[in-house]
Short mmCIF file of C-alpha atoms in Angstrom, two decimals:
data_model
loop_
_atom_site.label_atom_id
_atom_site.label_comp_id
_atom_site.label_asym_id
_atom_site.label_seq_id
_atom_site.Cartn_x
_atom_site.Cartn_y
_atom_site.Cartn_z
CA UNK E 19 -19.80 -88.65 -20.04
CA UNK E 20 -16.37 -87.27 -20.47
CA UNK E 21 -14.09 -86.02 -18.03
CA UNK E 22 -12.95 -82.68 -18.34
CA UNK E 23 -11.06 -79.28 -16.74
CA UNK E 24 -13.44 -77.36 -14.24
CA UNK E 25 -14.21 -73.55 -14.29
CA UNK E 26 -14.57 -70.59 -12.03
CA UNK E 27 -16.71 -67.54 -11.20
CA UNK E 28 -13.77 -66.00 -11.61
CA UNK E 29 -12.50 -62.44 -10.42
CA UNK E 30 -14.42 -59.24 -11.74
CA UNK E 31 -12.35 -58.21 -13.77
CA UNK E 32 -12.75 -61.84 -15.68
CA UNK E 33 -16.25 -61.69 -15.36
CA UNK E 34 -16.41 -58.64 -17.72
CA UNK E 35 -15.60 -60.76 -20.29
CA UNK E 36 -18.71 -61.21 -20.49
CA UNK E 37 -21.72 -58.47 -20.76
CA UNK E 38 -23.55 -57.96 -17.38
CA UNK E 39 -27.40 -58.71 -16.61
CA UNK E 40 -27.85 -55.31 -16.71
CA UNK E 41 -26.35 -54.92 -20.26
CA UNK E 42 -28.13 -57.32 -21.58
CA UNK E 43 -31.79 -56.61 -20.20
CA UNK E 44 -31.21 -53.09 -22.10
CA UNK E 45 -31.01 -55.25 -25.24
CA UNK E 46 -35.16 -56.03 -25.52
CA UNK E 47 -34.75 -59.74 -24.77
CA UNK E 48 -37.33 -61.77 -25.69
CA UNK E 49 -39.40 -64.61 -24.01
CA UNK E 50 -38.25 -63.66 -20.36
CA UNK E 51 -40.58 -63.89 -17.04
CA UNK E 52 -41.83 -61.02 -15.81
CA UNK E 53 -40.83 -61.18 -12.18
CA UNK E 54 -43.00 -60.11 -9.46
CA UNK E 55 -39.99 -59.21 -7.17
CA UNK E 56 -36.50 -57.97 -8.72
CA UNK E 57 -35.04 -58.19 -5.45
CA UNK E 58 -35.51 -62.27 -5.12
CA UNK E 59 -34.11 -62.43 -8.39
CA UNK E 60 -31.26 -60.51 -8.08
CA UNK E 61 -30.89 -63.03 -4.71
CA UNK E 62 -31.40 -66.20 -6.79
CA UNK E 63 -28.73 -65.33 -9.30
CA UNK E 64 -26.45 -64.76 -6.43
CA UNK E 65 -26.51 -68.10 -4.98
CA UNK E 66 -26.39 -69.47 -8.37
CA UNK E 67 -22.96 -68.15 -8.90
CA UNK E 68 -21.75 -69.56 -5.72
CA UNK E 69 -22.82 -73.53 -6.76
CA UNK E 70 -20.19 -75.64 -9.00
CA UNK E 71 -20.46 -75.50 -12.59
CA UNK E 72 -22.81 -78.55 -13.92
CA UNK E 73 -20.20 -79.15 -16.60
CA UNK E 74 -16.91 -78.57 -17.49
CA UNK E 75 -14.75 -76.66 -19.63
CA UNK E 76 -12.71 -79.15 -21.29
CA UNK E 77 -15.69 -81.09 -22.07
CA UNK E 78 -16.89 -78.42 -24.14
CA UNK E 79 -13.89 -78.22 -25.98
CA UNK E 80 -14.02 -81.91 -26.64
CA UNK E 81 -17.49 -81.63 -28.08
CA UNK E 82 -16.48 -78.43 -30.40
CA UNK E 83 -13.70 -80.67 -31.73
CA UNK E 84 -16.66 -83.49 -32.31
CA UNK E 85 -18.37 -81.05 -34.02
CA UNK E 86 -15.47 -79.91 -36.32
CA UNK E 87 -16.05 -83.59 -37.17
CA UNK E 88 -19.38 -83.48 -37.96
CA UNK E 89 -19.11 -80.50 -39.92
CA UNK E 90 -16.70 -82.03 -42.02
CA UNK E 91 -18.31 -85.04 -42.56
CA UNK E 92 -16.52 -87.23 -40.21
CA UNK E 93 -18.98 -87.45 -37.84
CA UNK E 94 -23.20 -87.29 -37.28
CA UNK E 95 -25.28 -85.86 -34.76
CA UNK E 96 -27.88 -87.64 -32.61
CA UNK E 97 -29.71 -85.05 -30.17
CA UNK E 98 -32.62 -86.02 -28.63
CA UNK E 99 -34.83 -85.98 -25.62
CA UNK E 100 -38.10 -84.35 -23.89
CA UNK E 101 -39.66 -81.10 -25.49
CA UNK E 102 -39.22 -79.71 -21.68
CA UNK E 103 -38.41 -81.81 -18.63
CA UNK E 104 -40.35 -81.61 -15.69
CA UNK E 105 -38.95 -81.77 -11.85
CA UNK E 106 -41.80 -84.45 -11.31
CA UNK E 107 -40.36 -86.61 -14.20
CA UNK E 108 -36.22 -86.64 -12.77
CA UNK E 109 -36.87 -89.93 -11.39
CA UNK E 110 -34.09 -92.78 -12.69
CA UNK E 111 -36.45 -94.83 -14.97
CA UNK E 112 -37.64 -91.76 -16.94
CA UNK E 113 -33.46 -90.85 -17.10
CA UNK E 114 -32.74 -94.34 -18.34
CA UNK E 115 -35.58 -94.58 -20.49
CA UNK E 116 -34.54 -91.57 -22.25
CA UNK E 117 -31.36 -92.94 -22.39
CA UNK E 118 -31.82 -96.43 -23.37
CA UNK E 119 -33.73 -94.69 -26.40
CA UNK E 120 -30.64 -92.35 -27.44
CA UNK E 121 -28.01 -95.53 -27.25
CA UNK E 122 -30.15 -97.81 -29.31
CA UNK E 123 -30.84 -95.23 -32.14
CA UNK E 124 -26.78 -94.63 -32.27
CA UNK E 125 -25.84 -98.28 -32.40
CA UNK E 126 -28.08 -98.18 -35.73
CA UNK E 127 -27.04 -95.25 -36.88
CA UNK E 128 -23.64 -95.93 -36.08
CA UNK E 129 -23.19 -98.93 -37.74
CA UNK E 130 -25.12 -97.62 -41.10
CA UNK E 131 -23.09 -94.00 -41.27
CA UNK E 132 -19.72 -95.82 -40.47
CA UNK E 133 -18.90 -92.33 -38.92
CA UNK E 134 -18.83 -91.98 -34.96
CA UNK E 135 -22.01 -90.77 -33.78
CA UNK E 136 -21.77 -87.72 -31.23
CA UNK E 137 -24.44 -88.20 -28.70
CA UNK E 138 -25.90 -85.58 -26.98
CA UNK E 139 -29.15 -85.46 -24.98
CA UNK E 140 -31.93 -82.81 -24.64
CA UNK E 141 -31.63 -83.11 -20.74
CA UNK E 142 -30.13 -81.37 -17.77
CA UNK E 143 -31.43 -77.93 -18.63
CA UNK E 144 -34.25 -78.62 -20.77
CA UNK E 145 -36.59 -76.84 -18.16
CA UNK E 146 -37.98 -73.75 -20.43
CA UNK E 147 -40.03 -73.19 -23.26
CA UNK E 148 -40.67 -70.21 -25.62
CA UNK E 149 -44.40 -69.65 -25.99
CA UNK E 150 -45.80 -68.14 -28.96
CA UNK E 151 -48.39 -66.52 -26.34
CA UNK E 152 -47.40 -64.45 -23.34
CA UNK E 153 -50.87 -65.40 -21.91
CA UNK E 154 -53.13 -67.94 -21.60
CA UNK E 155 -56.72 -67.59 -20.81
CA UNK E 156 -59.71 -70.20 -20.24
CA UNK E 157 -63.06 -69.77 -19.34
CA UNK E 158 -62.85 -66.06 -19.15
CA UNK E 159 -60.18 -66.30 -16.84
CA UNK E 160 -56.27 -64.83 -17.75
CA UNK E 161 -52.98 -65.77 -16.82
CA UNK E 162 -49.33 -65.98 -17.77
CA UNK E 163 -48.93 -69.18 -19.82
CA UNK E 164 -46.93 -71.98 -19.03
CA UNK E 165 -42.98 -71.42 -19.63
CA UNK E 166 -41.45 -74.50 -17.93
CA UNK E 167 -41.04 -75.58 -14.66
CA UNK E 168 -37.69 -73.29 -15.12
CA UNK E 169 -40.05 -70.10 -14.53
CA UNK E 170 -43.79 -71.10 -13.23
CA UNK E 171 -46.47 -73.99 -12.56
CA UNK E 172 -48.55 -75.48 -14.96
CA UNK E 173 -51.33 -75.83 -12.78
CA UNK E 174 -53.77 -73.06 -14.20
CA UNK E 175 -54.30 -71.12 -11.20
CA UNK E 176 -52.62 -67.31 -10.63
CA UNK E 177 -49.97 -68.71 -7.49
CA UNK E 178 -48.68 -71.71 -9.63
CA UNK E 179 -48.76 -69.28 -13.10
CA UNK E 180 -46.78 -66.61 -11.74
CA UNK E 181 -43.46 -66.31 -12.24
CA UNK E 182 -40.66 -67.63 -8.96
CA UNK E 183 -36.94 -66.97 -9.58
CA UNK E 184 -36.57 -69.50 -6.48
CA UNK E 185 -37.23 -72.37 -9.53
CA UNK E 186 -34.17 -71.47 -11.35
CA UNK E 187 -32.49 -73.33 -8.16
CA UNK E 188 -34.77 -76.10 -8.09
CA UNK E 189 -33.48 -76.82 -11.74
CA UNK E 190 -29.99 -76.40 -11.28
CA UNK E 191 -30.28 -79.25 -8.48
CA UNK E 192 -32.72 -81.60 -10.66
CA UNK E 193 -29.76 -80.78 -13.73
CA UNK E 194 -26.92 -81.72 -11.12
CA UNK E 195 -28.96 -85.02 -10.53
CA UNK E 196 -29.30 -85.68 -13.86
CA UNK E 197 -26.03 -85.48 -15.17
CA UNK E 198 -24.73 -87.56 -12.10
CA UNK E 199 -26.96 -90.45 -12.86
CA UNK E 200 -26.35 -90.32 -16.48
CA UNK E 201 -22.88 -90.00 -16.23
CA UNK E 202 -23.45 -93.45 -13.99
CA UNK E 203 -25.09 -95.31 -16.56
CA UNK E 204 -22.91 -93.91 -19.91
CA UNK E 205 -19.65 -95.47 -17.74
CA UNK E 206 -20.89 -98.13 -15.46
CA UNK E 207 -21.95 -100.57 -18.68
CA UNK E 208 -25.51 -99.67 -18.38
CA UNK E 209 -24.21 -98.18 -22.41
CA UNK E 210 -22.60 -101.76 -23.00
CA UNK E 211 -22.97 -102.19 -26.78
CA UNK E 212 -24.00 -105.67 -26.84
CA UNK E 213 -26.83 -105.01 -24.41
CA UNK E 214 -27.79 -101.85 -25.95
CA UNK E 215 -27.71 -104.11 -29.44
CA UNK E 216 -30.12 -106.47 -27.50
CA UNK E 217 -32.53 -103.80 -26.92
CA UNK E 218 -32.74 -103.05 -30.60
CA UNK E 219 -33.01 -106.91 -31.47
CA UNK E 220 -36.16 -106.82 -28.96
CA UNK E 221 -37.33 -104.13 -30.93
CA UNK E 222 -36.80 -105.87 -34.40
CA UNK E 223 -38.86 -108.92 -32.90
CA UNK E 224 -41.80 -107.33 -31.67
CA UNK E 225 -42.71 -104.32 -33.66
CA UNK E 226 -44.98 -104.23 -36.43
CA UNK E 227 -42.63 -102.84 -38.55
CA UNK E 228 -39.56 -105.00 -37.67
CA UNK E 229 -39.46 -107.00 -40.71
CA UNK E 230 -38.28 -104.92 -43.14
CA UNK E 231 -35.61 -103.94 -40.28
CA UNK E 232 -34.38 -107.80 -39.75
CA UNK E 233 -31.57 -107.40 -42.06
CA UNK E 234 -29.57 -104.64 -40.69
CA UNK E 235 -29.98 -105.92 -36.79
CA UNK E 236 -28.28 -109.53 -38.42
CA UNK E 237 -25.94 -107.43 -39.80
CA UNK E 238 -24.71 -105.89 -36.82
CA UNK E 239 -25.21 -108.89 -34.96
CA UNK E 240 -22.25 -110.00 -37.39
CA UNK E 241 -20.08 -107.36 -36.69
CA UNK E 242 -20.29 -107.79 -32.93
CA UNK E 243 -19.45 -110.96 -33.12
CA UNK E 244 -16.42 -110.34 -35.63
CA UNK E 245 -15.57 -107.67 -32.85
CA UNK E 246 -15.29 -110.16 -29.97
CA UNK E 247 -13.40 -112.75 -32.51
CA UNK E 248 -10.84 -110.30 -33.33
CA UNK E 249 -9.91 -109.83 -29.35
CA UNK E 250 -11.29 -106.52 -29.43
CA UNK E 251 -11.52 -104.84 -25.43
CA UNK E 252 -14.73 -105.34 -23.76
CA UNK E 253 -13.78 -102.05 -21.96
CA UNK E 254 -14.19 -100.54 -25.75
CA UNK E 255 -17.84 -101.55 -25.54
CA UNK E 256 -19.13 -100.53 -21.84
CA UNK E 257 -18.70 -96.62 -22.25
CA UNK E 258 -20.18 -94.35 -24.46
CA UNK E 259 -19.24 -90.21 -24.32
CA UNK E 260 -22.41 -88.78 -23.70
CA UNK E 261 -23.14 -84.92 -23.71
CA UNK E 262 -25.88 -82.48 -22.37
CA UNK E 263 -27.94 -79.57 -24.46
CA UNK E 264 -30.74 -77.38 -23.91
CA UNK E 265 -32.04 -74.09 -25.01
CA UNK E 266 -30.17 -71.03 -23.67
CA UNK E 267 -33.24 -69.23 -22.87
CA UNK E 268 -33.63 -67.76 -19.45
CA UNK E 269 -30.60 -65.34 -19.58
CA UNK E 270 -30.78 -65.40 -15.11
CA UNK E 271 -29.75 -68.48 -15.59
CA UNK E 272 -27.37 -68.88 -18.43
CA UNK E 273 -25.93 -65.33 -16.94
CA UNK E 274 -25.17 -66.90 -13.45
CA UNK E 275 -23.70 -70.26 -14.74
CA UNK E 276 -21.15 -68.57 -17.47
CA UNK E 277 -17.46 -69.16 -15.47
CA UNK E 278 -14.21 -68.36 -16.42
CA UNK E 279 -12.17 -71.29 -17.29
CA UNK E 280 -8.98 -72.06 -15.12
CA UNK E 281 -7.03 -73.06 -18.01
CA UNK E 282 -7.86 -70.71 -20.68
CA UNK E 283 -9.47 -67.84 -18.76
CA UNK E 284 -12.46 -67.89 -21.49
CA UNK E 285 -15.76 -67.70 -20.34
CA UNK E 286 -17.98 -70.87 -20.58
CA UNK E 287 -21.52 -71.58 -20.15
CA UNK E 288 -21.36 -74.51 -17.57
CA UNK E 289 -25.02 -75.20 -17.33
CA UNK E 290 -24.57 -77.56 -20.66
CA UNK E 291 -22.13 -78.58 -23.01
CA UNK E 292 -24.09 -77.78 -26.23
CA UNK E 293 -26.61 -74.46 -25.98
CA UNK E 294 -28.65 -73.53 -28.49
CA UNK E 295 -30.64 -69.85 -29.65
CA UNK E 296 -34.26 -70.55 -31.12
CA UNK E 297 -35.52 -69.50 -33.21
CA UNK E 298 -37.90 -66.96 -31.60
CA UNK E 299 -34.49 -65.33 -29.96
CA UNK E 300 -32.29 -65.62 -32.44
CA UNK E 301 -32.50 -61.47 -33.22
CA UNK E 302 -28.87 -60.24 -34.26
CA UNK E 303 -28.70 -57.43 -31.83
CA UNK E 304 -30.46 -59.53 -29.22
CA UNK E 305 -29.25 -60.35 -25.92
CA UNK E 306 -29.51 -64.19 -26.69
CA UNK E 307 -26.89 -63.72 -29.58
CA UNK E 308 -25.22 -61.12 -27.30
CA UNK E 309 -24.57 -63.66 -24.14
CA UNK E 310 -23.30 -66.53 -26.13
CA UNK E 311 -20.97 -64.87 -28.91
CA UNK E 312 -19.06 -64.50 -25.64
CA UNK E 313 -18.61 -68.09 -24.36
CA UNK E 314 -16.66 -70.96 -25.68
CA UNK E 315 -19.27 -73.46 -25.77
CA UNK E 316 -20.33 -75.07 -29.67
CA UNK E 317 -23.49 -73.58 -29.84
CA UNK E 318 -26.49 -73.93 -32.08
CA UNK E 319 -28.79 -71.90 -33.78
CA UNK E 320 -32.20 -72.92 -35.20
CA UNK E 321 -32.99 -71.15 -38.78
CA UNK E 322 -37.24 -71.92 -39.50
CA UNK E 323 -38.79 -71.48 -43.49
CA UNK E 324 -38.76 -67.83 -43.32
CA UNK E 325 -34.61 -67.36 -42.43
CA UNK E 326 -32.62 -65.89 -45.45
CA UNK E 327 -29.64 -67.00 -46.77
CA UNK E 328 -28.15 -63.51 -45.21
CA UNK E 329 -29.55 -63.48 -41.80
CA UNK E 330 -27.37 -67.29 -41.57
CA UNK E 331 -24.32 -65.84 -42.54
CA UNK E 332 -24.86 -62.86 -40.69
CA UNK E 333 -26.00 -65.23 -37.47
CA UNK E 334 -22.74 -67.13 -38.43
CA UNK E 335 -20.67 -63.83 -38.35
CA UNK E 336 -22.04 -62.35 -35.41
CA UNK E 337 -20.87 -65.64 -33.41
CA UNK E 338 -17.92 -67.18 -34.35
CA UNK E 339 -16.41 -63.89 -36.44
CA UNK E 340 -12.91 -66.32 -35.97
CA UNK E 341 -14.53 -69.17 -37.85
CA UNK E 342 -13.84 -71.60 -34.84
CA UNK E 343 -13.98 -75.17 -36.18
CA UNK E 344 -17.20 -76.84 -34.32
CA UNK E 345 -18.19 -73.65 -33.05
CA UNK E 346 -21.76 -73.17 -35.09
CA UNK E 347 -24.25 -75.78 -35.78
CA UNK E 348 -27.43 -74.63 -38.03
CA UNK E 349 -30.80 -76.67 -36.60
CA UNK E 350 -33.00 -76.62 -39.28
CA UNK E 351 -36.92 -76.49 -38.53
CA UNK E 352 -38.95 -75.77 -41.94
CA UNK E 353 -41.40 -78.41 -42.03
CA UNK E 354 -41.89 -80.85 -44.63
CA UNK E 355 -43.83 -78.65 -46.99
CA UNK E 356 -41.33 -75.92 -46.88
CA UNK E 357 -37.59 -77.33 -46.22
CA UNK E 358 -37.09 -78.28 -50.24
CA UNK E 359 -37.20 -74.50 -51.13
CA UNK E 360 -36.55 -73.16 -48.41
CA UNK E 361 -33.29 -74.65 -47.15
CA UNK E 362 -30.99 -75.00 -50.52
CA UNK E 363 -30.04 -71.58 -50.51
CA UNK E 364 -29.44 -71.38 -46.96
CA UNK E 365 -26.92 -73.72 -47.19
CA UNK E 366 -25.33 -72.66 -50.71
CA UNK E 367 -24.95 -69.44 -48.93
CA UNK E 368 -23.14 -70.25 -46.18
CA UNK E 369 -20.88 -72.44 -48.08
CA UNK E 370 -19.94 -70.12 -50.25
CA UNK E 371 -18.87 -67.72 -47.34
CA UNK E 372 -16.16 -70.37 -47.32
CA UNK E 373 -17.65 -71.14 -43.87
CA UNK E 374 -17.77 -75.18 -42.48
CA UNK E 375 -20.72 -75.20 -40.27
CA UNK E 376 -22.48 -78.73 -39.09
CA UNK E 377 -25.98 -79.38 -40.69
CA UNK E 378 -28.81 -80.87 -38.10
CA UNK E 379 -32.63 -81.22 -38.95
CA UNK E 380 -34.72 -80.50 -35.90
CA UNK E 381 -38.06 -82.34 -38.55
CA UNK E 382 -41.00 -81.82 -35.25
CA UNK E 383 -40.76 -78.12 -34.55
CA UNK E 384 -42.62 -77.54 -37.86
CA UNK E 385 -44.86 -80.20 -38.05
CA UNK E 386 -46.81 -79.74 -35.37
CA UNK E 387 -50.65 -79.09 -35.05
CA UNK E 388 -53.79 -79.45 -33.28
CA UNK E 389 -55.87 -82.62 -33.95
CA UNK E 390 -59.60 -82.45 -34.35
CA UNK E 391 -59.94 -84.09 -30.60
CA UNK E 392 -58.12 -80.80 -29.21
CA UNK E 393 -54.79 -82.33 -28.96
CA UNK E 394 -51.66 -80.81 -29.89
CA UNK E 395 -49.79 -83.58 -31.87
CA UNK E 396 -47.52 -84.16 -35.16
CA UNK E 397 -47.70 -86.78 -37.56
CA UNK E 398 -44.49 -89.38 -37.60
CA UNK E 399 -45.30 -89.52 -41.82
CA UNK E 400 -43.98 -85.29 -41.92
CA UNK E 401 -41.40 -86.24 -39.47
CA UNK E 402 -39.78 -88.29 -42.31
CA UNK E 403 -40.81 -86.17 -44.85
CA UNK E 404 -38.87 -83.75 -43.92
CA UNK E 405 -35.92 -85.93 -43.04
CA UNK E 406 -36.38 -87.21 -46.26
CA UNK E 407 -36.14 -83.32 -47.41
CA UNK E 408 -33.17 -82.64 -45.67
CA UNK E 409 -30.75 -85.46 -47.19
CA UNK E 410 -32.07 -84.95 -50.62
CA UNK E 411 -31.15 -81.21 -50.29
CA UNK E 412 -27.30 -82.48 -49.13
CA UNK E 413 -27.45 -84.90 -51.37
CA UNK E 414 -27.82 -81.98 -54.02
CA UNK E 415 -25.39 -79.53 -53.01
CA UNK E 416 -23.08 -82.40 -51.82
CA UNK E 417 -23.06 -81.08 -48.27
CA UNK E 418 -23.15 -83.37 -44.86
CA UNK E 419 -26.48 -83.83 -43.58
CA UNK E 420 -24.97 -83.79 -40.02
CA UNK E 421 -27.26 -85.20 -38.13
CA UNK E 422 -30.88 -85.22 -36.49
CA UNK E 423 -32.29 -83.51 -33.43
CA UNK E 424 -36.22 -85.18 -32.01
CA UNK E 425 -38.28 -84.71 -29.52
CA UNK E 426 -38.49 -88.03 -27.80
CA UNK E 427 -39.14 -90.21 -24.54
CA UNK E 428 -38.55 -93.76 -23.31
CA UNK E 429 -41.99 -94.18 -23.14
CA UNK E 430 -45.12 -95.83 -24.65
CA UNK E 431 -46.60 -92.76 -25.11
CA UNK E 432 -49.08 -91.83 -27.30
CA UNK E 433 -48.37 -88.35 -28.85
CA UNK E 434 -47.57 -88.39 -31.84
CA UNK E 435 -49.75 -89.95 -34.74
CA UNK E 436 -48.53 -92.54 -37.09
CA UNK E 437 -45.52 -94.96 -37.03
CA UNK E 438 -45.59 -98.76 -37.63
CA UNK E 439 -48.27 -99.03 -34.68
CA UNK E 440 -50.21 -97.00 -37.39
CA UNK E 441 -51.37 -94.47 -33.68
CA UNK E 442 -54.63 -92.48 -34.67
CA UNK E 443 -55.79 -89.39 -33.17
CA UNK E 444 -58.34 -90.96 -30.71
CA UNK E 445 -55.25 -92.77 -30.15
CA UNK E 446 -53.94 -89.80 -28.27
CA UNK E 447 -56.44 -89.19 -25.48
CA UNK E 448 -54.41 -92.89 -23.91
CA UNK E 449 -51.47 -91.39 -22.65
CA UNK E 450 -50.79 -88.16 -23.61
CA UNK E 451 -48.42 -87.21 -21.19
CA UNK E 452 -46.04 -84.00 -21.57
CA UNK E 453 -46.97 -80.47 -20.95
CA UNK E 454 -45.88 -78.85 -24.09
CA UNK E 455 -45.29 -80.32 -27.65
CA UNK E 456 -45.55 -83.56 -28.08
CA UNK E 457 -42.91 -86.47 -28.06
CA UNK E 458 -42.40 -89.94 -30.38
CA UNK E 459 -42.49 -92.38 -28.23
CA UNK E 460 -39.99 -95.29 -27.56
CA UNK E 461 -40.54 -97.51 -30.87
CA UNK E 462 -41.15 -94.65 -33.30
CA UNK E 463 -37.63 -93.21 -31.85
CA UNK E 464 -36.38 -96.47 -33.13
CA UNK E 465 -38.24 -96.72 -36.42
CA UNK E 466 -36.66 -93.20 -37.20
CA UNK E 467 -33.39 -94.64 -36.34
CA UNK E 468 -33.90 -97.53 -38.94
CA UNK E 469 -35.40 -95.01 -41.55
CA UNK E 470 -32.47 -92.36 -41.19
CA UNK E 471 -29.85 -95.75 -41.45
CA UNK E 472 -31.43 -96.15 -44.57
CA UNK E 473 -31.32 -92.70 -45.82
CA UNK E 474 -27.20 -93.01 -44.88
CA UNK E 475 -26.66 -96.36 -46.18
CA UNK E 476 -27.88 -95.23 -50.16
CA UNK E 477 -27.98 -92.69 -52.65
CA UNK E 478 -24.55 -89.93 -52.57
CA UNK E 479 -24.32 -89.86 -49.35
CA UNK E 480 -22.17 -93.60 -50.13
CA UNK E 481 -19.06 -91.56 -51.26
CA UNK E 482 -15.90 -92.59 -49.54
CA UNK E 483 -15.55 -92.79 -46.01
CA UNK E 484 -12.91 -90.04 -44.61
CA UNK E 485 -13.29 -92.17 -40.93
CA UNK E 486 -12.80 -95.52 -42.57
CA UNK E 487 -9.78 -94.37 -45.28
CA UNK E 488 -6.57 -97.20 -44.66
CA UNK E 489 -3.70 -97.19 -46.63
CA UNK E 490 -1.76 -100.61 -46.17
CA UNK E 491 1.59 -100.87 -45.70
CA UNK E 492 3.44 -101.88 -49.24
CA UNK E 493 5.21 -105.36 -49.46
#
């Protein structure tokens, strides 16, 4: 990960540069616990403004200029990682796995956009969910449902259900432990592009749908080796900038982490570099829109099949009113039945505002559903569909499909149906392993990869290169 300049709590009179708790809890905000005891909360949220910031300012900065990039075309998105992380699952295999998974879909998308590929990781805050339920109930029996380890247990009994402030510490520690490991591996050559190339070639050689895949992993076995002939520093090759993301959800949380920069005295949301509003809490006069049209961070918004062209630019408005290069990036969830008609106005729209946002298709949010065996799952043939959607509608309006944001894991899991292992859905009962929506696994990650390398590699989207222009020097 990048370096960067810290923040501060600040004085008071700094701190009202952003709306208080209070403010903001008279706005009707949506998918919050319902606290047994306000008093431990209000406790809680103290402490948490006394620990350091998880991240710091000036590496949000340097991410909003990466996503100026994107947004003009210079750049593409890779965001991935676990539909919510677990404190039981912050071991260091599951971070590398994760990891190892992220780094070997950029090399291949990397080499195939010929565009720098911003990384960023679904980790390090990733703790709560939205529910489409407040309640879950089972065997005649009611209780809150499950909203993360952020907020409650999932164990279905009424003391692990109900919600404990004292949680939004235990994340904030497993986050801290995150980053530091990751931040390990990203400059410690654990992110060394020739090994992370190997771990793609491995891939190529035993999957069932490596084949057709053999062409592009000689390829860029080519152009590492035409790399290393050309003298080009091996120190070039062990680090990779790597960021962190996760929904802004729980405003205790995002409320107690916002610090005021020492450099710029701007508030900044410190618990990630890239936040994001879903779509369930994405309301205009909401307090989720409220909070974070306040800090500096590049933030994201995710628009689903029934968002109108309007309620973007209006989203757009209400955010970044100073059209901030990098500052708003539109996550796209419509599902692959509905993203053809329903996102080419969207995106006419907000380009005719005159506005430069960056494009990302989140194609597992609407794809998901319940398989005859009980099991929540998604098929990895709508996952592309929907990809597929996105690029042709780009391709159309000549936009930048900017990049792609999946659910995924290190693991041999068995979650989602489909993929060159051809997974059915008595496949899933094998090891069906996360506790809310469910996750491609390690070789379908890569098989995306592949797939999307393709999508960037033909049709329009070949126009010239901005990144790879050269003008040499006359004779």
């Amino acid at each position: 990960m990048p370096s960067g300049s810290g923040a501060t709590s600040g004085h008071r009179g700094e701190r009202d540069l952003v709306p208080s708790l209070t403010a903001l809890h008279t706005l009707d905000p949506q998918q919050q616990p319902t606290y047994p005891d306000p008093a431990a909360v209000e406790q809680v949220v103290a402490k948490l403004r006394t620990l350091p910031p998880l991240v710091f300012a000036g590496e949000c900065d340097e991410l909003r200029q990466k996503m100026a990039n994107v947004a003009a075309g210079e750049a593409f998105v890779l965001q991935g990682g676990d539909c919510a992380e677990t404190l039981d699952g912050v071991t260091a295999a599951n971070i590398q796995g994760k990891l190892r998974t992220l780094l070997s879909m950029a090399v291949v998308l990397t080499y195939a956009a010929q565009v720098p590929i911003v990384k960023i990781g679904r980790l390090a805050g990733q703790f709560a969910k939205p529910r489409s339920a407040g309640i879950e109930t089972r065997e005649g029996v009611t209780l809150p449902a499950y909203r993360g380890d952020a907020v409650n247990g999932f164990a279905f009994t009424p003391e692990a259900r109900t919600p404990d402030p004292e949680r939004l510490l235990g994340i904030y520690h497993a986050s801290a432990a995150i980053l530091n490991l990751t931040r390990a591996f990203v400059t410690g050559g654990f992110a060394h592009l020739r090994s992370v190339h190997s771990w793609n070639a491995d891939f190529v050689k035993n999957s069932a749908a490596g084949v057709q895949y053999q062409n592009l992993a000689n390829e860029i076995d080519r152009a590492l080796a035409f790399m290393v002939a050309c003298g080009i520093d091996d120190n070039v090759f062990r680090t990779v900038d790597f960021y962190s993301s996760h929904e802004a959800l729980i405003l205790e949380y995002e409320h107690a982490l916002t610090r005021i920069d020492s450099r710029t005295r701007r508030p900044y949301d410190t618990s990630g570099h890239f936040v994001w509003i879903g779509e369930r809490t994405r309301q205009l006069d909401g307090a989720h829109v409220e909070l974070l049209r306040h800090v500096r961070n590049p933030i994201g918004v995710k628009l689903g099949p029934n968002t109108t062209p309007d309620v973007a630019c209006e989203l757009a408005d209400r955010l970044d009113p100073d059209h901030d290069p990098g500052r708003i990036t539109f996550i796209t969830r419509m599902g692959a039945g509905r993203i053809r008609d329903a996102l080419p106005d969207i995106v006419a729209k907000v380009a005719a505002s005159g506005r430069q946002v960056a494009w990302i298709c989140d194609p597992m949010h609407g794809n998901t559903f319940e398989a005859r065996n009980g099991y929540k799952t998604r098929a990895f043939a709508d996952v592309i569909a929907e990809l597929n959607g996105f690029f042709d509608v780009h391709e159309e309006l000549g936009s930048w499909p900017g990049g792609v944001h999946v659910e995924l894991t290190g693991d041999d899991v068995t979650e989602c149906v489909g993929g060159s292992e051809e997974l059915v859905e008595a496949d899933l009962v094998s090891r069906y392993e996360t506790l809310c929506d469910p996750r491609l696994n390690r070789n379908q990650s890569l098989e995306l990869a592949f797939l999307v390398a393709d999508r960037l590699t033909t049709g329009r989207i070949r126009r010239p290169n901005p990144v790879q222009a050269y003008s040499p020097i006359p004779l």
